[in-house]
Coordinates of N, CA and C in Angstrom, one line a residue:
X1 N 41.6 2.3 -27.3 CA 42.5 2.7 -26.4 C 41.8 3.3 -25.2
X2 N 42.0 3.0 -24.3 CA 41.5 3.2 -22.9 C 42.7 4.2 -22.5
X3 N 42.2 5.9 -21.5 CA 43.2 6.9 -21.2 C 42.6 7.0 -19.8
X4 N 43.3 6.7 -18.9 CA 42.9 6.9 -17.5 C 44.2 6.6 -16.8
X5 N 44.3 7.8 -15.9 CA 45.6 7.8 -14.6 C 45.5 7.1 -13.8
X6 N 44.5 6.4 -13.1 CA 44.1 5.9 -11.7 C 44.4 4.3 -11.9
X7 N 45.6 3.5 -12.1 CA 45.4 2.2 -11.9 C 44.1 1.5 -11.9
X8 N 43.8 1.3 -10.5 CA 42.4 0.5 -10.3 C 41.6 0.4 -11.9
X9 N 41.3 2.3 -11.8 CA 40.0 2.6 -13.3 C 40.6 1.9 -14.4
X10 N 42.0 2.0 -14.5 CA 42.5 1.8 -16.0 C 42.1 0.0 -16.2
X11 N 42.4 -0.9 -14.9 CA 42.6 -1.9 -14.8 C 41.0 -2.3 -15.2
X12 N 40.2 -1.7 -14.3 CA 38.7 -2.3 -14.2 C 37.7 -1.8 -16.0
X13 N 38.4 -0.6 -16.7 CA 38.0 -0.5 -18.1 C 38.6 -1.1 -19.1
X14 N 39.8 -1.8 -18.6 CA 40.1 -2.7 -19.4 C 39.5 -4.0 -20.0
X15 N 38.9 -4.5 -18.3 CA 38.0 -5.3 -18.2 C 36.7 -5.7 -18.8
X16 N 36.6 -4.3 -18.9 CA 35.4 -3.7 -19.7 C 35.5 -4.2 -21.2
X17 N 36.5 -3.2 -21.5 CA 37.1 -3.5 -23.1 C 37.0 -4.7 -23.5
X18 N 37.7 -5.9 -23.0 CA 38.1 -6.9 -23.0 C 36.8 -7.7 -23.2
X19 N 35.4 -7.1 -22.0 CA 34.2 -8.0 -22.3 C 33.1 -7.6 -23.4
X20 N 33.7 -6.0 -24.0 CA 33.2 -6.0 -25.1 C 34.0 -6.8 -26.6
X21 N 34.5 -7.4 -26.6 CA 36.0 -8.3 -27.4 C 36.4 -7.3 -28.4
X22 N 37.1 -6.2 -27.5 CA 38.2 -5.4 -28.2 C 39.3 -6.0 -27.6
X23 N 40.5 -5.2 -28.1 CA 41.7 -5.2 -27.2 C 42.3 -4.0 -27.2
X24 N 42.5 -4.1 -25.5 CA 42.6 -2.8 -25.0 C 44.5 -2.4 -25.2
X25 N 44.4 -1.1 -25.1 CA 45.6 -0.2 -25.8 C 45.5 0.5 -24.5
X26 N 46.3 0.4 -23.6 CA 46.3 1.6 -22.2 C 47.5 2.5 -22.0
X27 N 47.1 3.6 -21.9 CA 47.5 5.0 -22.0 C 47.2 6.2 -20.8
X28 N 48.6 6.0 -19.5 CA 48.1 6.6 -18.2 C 47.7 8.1 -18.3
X29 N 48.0 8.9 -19.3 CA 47.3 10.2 -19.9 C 47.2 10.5 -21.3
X30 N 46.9 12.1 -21.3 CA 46.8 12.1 -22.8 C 48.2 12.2 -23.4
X31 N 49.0 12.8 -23.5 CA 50.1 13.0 -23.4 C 50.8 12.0 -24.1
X32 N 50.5 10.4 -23.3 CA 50.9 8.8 -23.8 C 50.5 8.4 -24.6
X33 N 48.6 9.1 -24.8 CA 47.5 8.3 -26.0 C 48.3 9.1 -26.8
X34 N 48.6 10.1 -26.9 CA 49.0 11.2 -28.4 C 50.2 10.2 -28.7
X35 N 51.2 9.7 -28.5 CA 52.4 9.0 -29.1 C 52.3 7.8 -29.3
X36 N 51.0 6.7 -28.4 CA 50.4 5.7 -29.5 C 49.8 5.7 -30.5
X37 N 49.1 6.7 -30.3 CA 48.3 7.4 -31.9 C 48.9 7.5 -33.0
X38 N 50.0 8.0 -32.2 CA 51.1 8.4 -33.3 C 51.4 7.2 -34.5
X39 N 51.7 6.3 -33.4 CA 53.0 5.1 -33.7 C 51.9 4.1 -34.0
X40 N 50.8 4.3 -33.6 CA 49.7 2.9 -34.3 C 48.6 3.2 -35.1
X41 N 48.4 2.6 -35.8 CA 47.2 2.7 -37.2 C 46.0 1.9 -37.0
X42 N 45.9 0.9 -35.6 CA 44.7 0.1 -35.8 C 44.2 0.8 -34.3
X43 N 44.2 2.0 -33.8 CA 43.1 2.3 -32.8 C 41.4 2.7 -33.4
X44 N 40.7 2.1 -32.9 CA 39.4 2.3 -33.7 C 38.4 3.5 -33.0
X45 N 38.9 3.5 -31.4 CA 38.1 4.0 -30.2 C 38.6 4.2 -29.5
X46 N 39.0 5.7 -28.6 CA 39.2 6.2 -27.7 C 38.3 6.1 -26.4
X47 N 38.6 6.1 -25.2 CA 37.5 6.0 -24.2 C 38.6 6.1 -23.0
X48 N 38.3 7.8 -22.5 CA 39.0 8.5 -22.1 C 38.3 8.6 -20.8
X49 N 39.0 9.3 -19.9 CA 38.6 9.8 -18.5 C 38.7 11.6 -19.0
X50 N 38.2 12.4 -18.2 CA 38.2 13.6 -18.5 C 39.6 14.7 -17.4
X51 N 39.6 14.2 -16.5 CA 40.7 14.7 -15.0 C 42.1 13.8 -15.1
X52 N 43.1 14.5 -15.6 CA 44.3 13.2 -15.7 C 45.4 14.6 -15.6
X53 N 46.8 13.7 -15.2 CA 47.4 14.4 -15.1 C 48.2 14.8 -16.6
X54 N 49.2 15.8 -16.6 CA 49.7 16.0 -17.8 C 49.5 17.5 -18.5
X55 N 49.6 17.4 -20.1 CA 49.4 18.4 -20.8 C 47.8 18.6 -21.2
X56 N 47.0 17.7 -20.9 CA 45.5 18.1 -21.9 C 44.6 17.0 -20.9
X57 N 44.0 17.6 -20.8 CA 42.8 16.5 -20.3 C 41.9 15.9 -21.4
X58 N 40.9 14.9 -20.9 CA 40.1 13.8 -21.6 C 39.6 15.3 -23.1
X59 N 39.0 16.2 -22.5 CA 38.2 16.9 -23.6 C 39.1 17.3 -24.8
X60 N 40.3 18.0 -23.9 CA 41.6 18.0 -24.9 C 41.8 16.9 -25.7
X61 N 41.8 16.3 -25.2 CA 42.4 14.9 -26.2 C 41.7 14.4 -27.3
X62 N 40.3 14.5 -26.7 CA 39.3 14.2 -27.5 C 39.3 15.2 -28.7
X63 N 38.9 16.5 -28.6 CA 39.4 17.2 -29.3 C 40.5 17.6 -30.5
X64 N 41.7 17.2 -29.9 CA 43.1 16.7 -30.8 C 42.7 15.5 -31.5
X65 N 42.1 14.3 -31.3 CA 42.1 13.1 -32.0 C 40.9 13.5 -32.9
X66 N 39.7 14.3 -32.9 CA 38.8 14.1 -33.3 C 39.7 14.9 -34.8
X67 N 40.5 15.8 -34.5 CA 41.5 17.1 -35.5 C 42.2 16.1 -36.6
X68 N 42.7 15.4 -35.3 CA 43.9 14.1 -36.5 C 43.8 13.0 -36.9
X69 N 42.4 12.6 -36.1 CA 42.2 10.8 -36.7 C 40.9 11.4 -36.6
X70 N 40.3 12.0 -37.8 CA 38.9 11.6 -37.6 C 37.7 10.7 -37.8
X71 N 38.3 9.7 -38.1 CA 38.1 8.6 -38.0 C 37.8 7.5 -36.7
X72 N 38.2 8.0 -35.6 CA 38.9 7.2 -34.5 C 37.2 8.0 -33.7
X73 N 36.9 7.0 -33.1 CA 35.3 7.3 -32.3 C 35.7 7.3 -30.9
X74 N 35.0 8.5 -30.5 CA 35.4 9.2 -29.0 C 34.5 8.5 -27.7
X75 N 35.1 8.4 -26.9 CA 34.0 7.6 -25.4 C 34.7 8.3 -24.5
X76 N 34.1 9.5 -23.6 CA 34.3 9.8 -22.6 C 33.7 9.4 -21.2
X77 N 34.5 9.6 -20.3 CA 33.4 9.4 -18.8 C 34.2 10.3 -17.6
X78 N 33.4 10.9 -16.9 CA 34.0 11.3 -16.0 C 33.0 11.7 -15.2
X79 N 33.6 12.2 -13.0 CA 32.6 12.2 -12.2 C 32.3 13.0 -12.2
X80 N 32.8 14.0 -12.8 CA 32.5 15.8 -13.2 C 31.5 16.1 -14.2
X81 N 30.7 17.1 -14.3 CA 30.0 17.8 -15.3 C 30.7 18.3 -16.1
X82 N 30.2 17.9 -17.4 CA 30.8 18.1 -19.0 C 29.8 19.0 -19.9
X83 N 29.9 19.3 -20.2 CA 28.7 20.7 -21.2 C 29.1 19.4 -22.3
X84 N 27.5 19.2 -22.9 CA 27.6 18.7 -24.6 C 28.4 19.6 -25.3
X85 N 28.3 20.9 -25.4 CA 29.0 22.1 -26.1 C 30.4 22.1 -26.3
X86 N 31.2 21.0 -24.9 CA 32.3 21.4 -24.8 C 32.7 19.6 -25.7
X87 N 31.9 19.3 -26.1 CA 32.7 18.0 -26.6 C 32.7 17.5 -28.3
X88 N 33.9 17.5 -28.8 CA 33.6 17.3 -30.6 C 32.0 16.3 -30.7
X89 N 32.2 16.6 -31.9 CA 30.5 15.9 -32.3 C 30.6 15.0 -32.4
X90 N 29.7 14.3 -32.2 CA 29.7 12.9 -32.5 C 30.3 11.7 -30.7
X91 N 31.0 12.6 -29.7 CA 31.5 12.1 -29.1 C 30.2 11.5 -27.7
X92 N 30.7 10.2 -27.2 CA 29.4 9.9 -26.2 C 29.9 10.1 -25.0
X93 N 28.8 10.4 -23.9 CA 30.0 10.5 -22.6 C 28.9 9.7 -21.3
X94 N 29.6 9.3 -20.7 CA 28.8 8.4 -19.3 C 29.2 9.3 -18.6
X95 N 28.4 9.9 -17.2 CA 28.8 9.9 -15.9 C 29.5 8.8 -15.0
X96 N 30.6 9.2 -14.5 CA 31.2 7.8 -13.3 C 29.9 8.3 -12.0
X97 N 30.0 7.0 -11.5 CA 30.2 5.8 -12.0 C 29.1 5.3 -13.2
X98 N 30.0 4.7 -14.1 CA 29.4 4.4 -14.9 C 28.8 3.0 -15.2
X99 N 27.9 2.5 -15.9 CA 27.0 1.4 -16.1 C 28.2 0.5 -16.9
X100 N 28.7 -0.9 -16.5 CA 29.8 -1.6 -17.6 C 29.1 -1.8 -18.7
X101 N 27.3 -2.3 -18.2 CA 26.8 -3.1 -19.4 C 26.8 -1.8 -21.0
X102 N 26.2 -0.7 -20.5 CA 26.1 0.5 -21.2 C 27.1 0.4 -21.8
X103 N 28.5 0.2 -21.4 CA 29.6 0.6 -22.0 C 30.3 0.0 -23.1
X104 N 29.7 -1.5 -22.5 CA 30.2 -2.1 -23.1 C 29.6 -2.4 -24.3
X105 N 28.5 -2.1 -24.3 CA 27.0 -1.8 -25.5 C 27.7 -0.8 -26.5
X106 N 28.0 0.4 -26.1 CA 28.7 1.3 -26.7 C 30.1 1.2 -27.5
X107 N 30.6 0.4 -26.9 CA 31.8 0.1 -27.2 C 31.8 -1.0 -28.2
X108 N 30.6 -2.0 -28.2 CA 30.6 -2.8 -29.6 C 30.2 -1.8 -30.8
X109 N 28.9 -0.9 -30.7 CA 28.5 -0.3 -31.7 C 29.6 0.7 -31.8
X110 N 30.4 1.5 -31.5 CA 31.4 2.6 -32.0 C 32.7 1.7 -32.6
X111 N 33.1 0.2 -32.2 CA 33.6 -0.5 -33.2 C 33.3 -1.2 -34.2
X112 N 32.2 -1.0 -34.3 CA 31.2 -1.8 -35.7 C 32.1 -1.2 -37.1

């Protein structure tokens, strides 16, 4: 599931997704990913933006899914600084802009 508000981003990580051969699940905030979550059983990986509009940002979210699905593997990115401290364990995070190949690297091994 790909969580980003910005069209373009959502469009161009989907792209991403797609060239790592997942299939992408798009969710304009957290707020949206939390009621797909809800309603679906085959999300494997989250890969979130951290700045979105709504009730919870990327870290929030991250956080809530890590609580409810802990199972479901976290991928953050954002242009902001993120404290490791502030992010459940286990979760990876890119700086924007970020590398596709890296991503998409990451994005096969966190669905392995």
């Amino acid at each position: 599931m790909i969580v980003e508000d910005e069209p373009r981003l959502l469009l161009m990580a989907s792209d991403i997704v797609e060239d790592a051969g997942l299939h992408p699940i798009l969710a304009g905030n957290a707020d949206e990913a939390i009621r797909i979550l809800e309603a679906r059983k085959d999300v494997c990986v989250v890969f979130t933006d951290v700045r979105m509009p709504g009730s919870m940002d990327g870290v929030r979210l991250a956080v809530a899914v890590r609580e409810r699905w802990p199972p479901i593997k976290l991928l953050i990115v954002s242009g902001h600084l993120v404290k490791d401290s502030d992010l459940p364990k286990g979760t990876r995070f890119f700086s924007k802009p970020y590398p596709s190949e890296a991503i998409i690297s990451t994005l096969r091994e966190l669905a392995a």
